[in-house]
PDB file of C-alpha atoms in Angstrom:
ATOM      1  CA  UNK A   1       7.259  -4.938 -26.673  1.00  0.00           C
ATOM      2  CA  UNK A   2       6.997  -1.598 -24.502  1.00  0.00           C
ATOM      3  CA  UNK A   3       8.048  -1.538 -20.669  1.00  0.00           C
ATOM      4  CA  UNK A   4       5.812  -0.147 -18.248  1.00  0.00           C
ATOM      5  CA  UNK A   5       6.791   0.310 -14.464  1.00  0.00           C
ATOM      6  CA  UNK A   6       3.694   0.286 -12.205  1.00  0.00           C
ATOM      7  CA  UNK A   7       3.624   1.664  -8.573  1.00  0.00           C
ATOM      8  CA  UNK A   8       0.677   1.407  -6.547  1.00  0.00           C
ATOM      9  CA  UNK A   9       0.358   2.807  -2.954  1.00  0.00           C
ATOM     10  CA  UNK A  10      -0.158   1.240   0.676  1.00  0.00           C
ATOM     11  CA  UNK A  11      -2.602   0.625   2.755  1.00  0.00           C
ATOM     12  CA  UNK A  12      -4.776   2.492   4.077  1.00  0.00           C
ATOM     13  CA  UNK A  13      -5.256   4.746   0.575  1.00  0.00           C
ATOM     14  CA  UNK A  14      -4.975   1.423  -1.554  1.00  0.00           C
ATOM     15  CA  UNK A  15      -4.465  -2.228  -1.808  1.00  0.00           C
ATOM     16  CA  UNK A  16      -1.305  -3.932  -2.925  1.00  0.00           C
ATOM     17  CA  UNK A  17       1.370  -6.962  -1.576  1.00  0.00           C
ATOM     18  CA  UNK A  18       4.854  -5.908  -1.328  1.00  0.00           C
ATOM     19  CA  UNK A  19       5.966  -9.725  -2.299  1.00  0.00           C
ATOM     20  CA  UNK A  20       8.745  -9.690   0.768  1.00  0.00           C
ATOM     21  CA  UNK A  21       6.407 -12.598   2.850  1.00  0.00           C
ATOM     22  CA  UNK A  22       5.651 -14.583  -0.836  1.00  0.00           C
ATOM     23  CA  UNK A  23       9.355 -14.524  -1.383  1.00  0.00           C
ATOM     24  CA  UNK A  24      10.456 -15.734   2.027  1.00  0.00           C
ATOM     25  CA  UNK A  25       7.850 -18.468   1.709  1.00  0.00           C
ATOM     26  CA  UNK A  26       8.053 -19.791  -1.571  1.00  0.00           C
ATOM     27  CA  UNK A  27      11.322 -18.110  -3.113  1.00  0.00           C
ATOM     28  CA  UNK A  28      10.177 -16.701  -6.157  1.00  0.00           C
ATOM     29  CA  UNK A  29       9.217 -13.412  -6.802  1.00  0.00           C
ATOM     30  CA  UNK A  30       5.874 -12.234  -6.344  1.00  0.00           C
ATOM     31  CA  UNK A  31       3.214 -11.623  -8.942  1.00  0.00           C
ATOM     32  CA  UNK A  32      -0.414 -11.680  -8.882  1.00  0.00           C
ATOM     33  CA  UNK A  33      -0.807 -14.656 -11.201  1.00  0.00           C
ATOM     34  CA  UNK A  34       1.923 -16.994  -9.604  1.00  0.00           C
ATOM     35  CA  UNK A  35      -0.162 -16.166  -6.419  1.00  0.00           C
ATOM     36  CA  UNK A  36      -3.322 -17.539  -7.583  1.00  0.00           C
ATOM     37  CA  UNK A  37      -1.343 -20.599  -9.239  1.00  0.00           C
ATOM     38  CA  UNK A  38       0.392 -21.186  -6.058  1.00  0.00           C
ATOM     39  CA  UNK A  39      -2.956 -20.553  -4.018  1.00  0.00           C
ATOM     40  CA  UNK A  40      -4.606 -23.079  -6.229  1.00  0.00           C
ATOM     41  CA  UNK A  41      -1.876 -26.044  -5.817  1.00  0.00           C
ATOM     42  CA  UNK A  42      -1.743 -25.722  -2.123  1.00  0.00           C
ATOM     43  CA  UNK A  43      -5.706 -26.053  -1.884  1.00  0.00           C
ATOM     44  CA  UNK A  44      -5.714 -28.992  -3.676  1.00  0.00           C
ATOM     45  CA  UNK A  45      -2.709 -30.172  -2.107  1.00  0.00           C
ATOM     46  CA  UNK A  46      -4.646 -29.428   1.367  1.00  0.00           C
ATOM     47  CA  UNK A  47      -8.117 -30.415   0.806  1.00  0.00           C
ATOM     48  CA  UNK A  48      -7.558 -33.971  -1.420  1.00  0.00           C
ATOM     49  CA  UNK A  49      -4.709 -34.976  -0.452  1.00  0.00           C
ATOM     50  CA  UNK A  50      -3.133 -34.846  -3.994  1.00  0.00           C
ATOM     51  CA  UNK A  51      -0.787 -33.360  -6.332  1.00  0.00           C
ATOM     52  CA  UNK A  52      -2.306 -31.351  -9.027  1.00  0.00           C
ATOM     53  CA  UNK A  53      -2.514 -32.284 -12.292  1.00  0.00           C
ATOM     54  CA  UNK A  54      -1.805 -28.604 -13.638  1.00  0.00           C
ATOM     55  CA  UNK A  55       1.781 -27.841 -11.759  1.00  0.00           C
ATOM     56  CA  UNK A  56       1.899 -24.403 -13.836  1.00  0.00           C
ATOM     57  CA  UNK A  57       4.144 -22.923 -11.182  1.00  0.00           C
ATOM     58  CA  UNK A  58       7.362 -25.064 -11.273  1.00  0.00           C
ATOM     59  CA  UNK A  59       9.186 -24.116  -7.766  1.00  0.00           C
ATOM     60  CA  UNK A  60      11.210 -25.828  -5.320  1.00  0.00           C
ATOM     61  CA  UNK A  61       8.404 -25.611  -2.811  1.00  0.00           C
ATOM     62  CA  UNK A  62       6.084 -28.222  -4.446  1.00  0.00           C
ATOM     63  CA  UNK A  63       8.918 -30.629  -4.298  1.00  0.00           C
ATOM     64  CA  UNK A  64       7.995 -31.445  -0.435  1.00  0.00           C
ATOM     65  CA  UNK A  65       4.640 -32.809  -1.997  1.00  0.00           C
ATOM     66  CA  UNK A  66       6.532 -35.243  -4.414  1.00  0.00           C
ATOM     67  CA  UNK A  67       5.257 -38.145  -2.085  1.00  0.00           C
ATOM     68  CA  UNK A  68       1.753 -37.619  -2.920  1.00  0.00           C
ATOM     69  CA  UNK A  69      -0.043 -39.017  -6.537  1.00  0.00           C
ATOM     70  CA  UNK A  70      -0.952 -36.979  -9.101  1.00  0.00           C
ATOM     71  CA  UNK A  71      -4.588 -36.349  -8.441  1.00  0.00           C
ATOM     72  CA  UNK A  72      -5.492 -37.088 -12.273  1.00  0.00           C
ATOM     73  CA  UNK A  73      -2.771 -39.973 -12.510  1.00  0.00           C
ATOM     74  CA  UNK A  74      -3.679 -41.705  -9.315  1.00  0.00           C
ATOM     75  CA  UNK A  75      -7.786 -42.158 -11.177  1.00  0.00           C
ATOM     76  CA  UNK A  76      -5.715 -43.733 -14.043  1.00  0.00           C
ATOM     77  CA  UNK A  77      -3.665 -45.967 -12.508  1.00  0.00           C
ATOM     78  CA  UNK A  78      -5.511 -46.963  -8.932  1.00  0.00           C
ATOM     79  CA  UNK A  79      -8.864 -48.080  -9.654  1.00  0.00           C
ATOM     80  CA  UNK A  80     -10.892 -47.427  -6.393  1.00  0.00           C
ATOM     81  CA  UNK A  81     -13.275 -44.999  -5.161  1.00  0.00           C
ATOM     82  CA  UNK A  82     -10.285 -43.295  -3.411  1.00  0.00           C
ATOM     83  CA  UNK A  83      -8.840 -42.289  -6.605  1.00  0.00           C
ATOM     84  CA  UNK A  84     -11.498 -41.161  -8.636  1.00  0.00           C
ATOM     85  CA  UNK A  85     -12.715 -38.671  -5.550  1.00  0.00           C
ATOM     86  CA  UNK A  86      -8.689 -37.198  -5.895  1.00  0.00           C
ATOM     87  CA  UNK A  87      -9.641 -36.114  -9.311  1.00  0.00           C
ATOM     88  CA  UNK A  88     -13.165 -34.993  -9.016  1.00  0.00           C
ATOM     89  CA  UNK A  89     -11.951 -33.455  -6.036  1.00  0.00           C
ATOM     90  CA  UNK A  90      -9.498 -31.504  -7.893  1.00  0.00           C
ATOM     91  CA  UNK A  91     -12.030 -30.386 -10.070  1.00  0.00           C
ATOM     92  CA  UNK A  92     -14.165 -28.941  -7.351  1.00  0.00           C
ATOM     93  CA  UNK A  93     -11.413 -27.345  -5.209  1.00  0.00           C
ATOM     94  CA  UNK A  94     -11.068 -25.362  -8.928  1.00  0.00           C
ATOM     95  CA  UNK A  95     -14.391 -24.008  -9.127  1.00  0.00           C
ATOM     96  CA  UNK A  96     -14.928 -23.376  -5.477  1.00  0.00           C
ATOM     97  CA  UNK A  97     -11.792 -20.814  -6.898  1.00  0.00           C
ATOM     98  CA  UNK A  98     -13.381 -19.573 -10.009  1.00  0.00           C
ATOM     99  CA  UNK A  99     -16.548 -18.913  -7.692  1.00  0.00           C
ATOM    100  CA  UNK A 100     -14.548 -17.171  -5.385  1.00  0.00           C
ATOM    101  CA  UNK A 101     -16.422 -19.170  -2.273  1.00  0.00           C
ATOM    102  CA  UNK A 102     -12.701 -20.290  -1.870  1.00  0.00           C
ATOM    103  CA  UNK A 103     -10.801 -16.759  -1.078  1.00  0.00           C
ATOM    104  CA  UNK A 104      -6.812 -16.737  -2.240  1.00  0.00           C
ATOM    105  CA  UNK A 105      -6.479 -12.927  -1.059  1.00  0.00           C
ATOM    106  CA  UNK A 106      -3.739 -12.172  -3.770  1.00  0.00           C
ATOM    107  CA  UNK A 107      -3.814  -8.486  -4.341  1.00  0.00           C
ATOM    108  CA  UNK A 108      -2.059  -6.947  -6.719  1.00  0.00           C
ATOM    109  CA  UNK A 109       2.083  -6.143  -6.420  1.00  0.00           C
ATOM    110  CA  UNK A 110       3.155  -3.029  -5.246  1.00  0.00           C
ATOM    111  CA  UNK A 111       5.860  -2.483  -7.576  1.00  0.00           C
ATOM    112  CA  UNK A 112       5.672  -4.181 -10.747  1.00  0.00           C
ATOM    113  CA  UNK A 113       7.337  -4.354 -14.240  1.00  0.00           C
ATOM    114  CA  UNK A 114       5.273  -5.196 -17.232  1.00  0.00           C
ATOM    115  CA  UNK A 115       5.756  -5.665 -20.828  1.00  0.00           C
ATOM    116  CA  UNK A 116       2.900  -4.708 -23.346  1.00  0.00           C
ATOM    117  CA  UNK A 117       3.291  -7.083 -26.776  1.00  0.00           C
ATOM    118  CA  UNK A 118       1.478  -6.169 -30.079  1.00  0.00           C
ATOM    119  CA  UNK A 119       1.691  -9.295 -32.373  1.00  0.00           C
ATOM    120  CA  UNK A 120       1.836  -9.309 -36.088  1.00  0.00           C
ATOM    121  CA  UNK A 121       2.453 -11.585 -38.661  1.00  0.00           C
ATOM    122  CA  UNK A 122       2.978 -12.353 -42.287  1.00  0.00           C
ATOM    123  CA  UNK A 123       3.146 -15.525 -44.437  1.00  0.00           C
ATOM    124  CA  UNK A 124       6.938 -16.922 -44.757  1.00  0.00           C
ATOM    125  CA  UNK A 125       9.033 -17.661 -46.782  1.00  0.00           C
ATOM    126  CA  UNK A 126       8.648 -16.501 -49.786  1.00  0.00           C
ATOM    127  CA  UNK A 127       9.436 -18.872 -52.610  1.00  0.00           C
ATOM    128  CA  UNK A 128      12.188 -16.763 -54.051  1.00  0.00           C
ATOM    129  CA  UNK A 129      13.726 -17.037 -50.436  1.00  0.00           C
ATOM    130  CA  UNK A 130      13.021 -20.672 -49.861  1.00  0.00           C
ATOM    131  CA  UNK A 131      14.424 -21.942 -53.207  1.00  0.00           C
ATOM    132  CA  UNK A 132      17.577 -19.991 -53.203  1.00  0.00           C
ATOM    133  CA  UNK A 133      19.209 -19.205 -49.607  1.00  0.00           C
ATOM    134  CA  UNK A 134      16.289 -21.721 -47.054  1.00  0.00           C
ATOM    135  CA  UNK A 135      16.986 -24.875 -48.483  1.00  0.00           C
ATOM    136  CA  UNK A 136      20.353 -24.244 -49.418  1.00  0.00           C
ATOM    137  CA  UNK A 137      21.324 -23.351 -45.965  1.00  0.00           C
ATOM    138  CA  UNK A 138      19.118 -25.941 -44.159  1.00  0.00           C
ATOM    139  CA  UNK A 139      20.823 -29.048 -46.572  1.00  0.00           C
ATOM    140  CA  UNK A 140      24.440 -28.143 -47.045  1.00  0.00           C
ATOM    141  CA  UNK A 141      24.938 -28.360 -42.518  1.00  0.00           C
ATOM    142  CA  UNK A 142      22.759 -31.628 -42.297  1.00  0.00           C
ATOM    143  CA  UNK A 143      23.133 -35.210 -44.005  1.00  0.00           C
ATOM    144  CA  UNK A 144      20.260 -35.260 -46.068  1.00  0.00           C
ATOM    145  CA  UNK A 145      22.214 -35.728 -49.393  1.00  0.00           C
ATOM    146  CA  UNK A 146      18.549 -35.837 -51.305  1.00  0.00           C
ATOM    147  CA  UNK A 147      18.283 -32.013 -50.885  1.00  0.00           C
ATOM    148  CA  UNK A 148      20.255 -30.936 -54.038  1.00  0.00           C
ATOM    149  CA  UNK A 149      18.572 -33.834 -56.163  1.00  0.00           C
ATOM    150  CA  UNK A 150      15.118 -32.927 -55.442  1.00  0.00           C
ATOM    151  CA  UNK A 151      13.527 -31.079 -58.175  1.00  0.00           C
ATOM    152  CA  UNK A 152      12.220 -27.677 -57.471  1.00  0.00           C
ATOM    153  CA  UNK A 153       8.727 -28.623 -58.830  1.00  0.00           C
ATOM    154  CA  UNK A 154       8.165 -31.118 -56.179  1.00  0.00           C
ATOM    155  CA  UNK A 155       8.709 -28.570 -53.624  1.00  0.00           C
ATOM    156  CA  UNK A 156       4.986 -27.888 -52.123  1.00  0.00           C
ATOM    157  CA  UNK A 157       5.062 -23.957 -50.357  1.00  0.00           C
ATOM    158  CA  UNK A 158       2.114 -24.576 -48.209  1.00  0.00           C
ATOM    159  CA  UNK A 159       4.578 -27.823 -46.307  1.00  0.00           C
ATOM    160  CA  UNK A 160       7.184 -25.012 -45.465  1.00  0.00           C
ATOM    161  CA  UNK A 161       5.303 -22.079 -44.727  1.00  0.00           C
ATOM    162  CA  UNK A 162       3.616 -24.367 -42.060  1.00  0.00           C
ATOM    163  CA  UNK A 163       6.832 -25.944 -40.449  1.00  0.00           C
ATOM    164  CA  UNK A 164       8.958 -22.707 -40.817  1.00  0.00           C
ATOM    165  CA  UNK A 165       8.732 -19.804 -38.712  1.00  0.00           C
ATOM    166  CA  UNK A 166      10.483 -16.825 -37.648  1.00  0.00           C
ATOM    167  CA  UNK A 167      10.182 -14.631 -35.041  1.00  0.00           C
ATOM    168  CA  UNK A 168      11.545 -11.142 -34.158  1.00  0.00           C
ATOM    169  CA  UNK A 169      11.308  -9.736 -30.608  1.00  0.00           C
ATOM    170  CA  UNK A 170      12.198  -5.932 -30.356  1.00  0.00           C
ATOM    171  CA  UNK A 171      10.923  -3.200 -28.213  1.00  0.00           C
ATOM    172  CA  UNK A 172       8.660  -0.717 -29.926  1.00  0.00           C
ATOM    173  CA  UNK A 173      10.397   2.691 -27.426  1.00  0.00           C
ATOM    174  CA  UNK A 174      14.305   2.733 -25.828  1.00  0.00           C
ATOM    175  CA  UNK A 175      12.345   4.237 -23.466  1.00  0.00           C
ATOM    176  CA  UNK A 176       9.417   3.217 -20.776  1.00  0.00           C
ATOM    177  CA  UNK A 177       6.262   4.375 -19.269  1.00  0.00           C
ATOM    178  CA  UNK A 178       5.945   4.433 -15.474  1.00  0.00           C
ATOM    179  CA  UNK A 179       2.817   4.775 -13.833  1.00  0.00           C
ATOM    180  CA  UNK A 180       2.530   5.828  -9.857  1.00  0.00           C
ATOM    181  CA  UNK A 181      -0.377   5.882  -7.593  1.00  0.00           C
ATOM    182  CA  UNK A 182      -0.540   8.762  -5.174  1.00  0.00           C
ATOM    183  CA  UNK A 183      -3.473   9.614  -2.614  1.00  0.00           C
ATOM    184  CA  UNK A 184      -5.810  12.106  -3.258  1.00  0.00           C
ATOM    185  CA  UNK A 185      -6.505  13.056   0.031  1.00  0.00           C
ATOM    186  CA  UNK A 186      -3.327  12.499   2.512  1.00  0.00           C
ATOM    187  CA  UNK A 187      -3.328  14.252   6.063  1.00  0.00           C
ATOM    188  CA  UNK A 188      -0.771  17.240   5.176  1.00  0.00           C
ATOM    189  CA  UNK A 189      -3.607  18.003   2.361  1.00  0.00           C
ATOM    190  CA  UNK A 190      -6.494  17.901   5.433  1.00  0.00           C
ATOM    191  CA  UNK A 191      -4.153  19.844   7.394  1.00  0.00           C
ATOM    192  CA  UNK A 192      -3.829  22.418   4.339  1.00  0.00           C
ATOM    193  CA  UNK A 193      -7.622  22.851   3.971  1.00  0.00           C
ATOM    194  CA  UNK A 194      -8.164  23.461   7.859  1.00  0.00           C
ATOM    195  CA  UNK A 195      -5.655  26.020   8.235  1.00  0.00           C
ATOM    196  CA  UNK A 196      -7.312  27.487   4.670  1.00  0.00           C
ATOM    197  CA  UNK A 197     -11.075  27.661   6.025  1.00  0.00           C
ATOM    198  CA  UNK A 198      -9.810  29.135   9.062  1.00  0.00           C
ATOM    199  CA  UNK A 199      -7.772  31.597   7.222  1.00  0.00           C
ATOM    200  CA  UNK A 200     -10.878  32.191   5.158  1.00  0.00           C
ATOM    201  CA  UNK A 201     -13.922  32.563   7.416  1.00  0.00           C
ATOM    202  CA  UNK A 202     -11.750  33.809  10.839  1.00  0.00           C
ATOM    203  CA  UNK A 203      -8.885  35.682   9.271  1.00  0.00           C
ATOM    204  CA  UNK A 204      -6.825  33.751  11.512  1.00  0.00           C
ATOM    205  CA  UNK A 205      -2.767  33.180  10.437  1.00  0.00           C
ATOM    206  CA  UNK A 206       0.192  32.417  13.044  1.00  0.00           C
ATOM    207  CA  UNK A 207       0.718  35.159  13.971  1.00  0.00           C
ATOM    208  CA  UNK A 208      -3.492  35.303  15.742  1.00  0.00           C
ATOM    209  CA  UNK A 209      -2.203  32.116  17.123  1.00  0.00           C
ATOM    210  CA  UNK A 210       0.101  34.127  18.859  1.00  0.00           C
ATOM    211  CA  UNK A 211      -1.744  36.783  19.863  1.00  0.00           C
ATOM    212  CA  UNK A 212      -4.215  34.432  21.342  1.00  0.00           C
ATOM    213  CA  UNK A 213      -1.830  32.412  23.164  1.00  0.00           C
ATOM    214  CA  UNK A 214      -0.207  35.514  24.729  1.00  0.00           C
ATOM    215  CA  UNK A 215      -4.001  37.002  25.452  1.00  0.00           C
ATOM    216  CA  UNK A 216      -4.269  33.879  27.209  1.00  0.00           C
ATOM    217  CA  UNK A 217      -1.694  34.275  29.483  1.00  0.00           C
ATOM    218  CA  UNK A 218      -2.512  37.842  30.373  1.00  0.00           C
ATOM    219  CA  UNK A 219      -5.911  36.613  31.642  1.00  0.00           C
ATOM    220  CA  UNK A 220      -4.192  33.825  34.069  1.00  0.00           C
ATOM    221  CA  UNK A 221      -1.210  36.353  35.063  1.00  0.00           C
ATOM    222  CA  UNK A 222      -4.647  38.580  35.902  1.00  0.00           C
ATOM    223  CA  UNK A 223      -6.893  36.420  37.547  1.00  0.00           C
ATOM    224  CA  UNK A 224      -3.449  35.198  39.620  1.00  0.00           C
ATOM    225  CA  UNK A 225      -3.258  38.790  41.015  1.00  0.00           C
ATOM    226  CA  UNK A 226      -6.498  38.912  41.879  1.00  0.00           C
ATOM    227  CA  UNK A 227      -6.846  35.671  44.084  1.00  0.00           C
ATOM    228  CA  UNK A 228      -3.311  36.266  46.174  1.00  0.00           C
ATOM    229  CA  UNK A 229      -4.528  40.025  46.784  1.00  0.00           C
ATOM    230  CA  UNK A 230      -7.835  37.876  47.784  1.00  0.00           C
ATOM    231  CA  UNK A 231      -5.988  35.321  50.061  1.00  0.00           C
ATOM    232  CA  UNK A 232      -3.594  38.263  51.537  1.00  0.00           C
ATOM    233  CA  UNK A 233      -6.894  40.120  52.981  1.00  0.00           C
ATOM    234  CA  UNK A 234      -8.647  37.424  53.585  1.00  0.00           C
ATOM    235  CA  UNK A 235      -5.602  36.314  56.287  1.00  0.00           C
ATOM    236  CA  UNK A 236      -5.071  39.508  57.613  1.00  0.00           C
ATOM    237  CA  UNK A 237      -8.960  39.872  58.673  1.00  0.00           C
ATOM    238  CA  UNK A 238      -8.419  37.105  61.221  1.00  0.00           C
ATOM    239  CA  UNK A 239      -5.782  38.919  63.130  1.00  0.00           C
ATOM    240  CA  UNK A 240      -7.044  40.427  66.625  1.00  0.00           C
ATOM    241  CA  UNK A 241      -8.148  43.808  66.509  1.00  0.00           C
ATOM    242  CA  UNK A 242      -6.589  45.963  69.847  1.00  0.00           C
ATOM    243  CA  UNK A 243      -8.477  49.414  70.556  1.00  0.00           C
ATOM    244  CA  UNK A 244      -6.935  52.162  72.863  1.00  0.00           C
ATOM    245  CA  UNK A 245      -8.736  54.464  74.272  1.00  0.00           C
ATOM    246  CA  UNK A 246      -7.604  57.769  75.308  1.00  0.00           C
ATOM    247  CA  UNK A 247      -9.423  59.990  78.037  1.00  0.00           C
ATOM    248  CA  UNK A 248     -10.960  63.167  77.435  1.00  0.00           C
ATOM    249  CA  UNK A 249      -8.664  66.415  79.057  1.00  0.00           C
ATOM    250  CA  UNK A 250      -9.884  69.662  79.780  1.00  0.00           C
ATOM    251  CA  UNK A 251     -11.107  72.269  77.688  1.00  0.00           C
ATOM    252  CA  UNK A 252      -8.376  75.010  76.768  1.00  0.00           C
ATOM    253  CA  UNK A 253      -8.521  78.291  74.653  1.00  0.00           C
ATOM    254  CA  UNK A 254      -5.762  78.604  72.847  1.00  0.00           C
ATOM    255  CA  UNK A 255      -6.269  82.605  70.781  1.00  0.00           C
ATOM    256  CA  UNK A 256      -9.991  82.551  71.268  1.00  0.00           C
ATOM    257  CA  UNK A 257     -10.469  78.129  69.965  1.00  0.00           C
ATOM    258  CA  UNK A 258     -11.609  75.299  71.968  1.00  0.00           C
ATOM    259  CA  UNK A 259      -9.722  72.339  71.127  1.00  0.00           C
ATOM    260  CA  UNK A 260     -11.436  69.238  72.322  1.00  0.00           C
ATOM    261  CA  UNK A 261      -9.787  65.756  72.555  1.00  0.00           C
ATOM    262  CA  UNK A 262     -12.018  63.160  72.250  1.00  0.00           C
ATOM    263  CA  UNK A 263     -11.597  59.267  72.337  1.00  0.00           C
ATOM    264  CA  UNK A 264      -9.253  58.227  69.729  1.00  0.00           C
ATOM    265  CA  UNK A 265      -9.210  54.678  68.560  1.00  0.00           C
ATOM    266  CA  UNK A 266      -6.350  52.559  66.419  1.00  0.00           C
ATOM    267  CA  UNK A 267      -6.303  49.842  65.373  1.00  0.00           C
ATOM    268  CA  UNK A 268      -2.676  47.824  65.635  1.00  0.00           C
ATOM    269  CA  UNK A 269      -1.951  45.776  62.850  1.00  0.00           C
TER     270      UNK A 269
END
């Protein structure tokens, strides 16, 4: 056997069941086969009324059904039309399943542990092995006091090498093989490739960001002068205008000029 640890990644970039609502509902862990086995004993359960005949999944949840006849037994044992539609109806609710026009929505786990098996096999015992350590072994801890007395002739091979077998389980590595999804295209990659293109085709960076902001506020600081210099003129052009007017004196020669004082006007503010 060889251990391999899957991850697979959450919605929205894929599609997997953490297992932590199947557990809390039916108390064993979750794995995409005990889902469908689970999803096809409740629909039988729901839609005939029956147990199924095929309890692969033995869990303390399908106890709470105990009251209810084996949909197979109950055609056996209870000979009416009720019966007989339990089984065929079991039957159906199966390949409504297998046609998928019944939906079980069991996706595959998140996190899951699986072991890979490569099977081999040879023909055993030999007959070296079976005359001289098999049968010696297998007769001396039981009470069949014919084994020593039986002549080795009479021993067929092809008897034992179909009732014996042996079996070793071992890993093939000490070590395992994990496997991880990851998305190909998350949003710090999308930010990435923005700030890239604009990099690329503007030769913009942080610091332009900068620049731009503080250009910004240059223009507003600008346009802000502009508008109270606007509103201060604008309010001082409704004040009242007063005019004085100052008589004309006579003309005097002061070293050979005429000086002449004409009307002078002000304007008081």
């Amino acid at each position: 056997m060889k251990m391999v640890h899957l991850t697979r990644t959450h919605p929205p970039h894929g599609r997997c069941d953490d297992g932590k609502k199947f557990y809390q509902t039916y108390g064993v862990p979750y794995r995409m086969s005990t889902c469908l086995h689970m999803c096809r004993n409740i629909k039988v359960v729901d839609i005939c009324k029956c147990r199924p005949s095929e309890n692969i999944v033995d869990i303390p949840f399908m106890d709470k059904f105990s009251s209810l006849p084996v949909c197979s037994l109950a055609a056996k044992s209870i000979y009416d039309e009720t019966a007989f539609h339990m089984e065929a109806c079991e039957h159906y609710v199966y390949y409504q399943i297998e046609e998928n026009s019944i939906k079980c929505d069991c996706e595959s786990a998140c996190r899951e542990t699986v072991y890979r098996s490569t099977l081999s096999g040879r023909v055993w015992p030999k007959e070296s092995y079976l005359r001289e350590e098999l049968l010696t072994l297998a007769c001396s801890g039981s009470n069949f006091s014919y084994c020593p007395y039986q002549p080795m002739a009479a021993i067929q091979m092809d008897y034992f090498n179909d009732n014996f077998l042996k079996m070793v389980i071992y890993f093939e590595d000490l070590n395992f093989e994990e496997i991880s999804e990851e998305p190909l295209y998350d949003g710090y990659r999308f930010l990435s490739d923005i700030g890239g293109a604009l990099g690329l085709f503007l030769g913009a960076s942080i610091l332009s960001f900068v620049e731009l902001v503080q250009l910004m506020v240059e223009i507003l600081n600008h346009f802000r002068h502009i508008i109270i210099k606007y509103l201060k003129n604008k309010s001082a052009g409704k004040k009242k205008k007063t005019l004085i007017t100052v008589k004309p004196v006579q003309r005097s020669k002061v070293k050979n000029r005429v000086f002449t004082v004409s009307k002078i006007q002000s304007e008081v503010v």
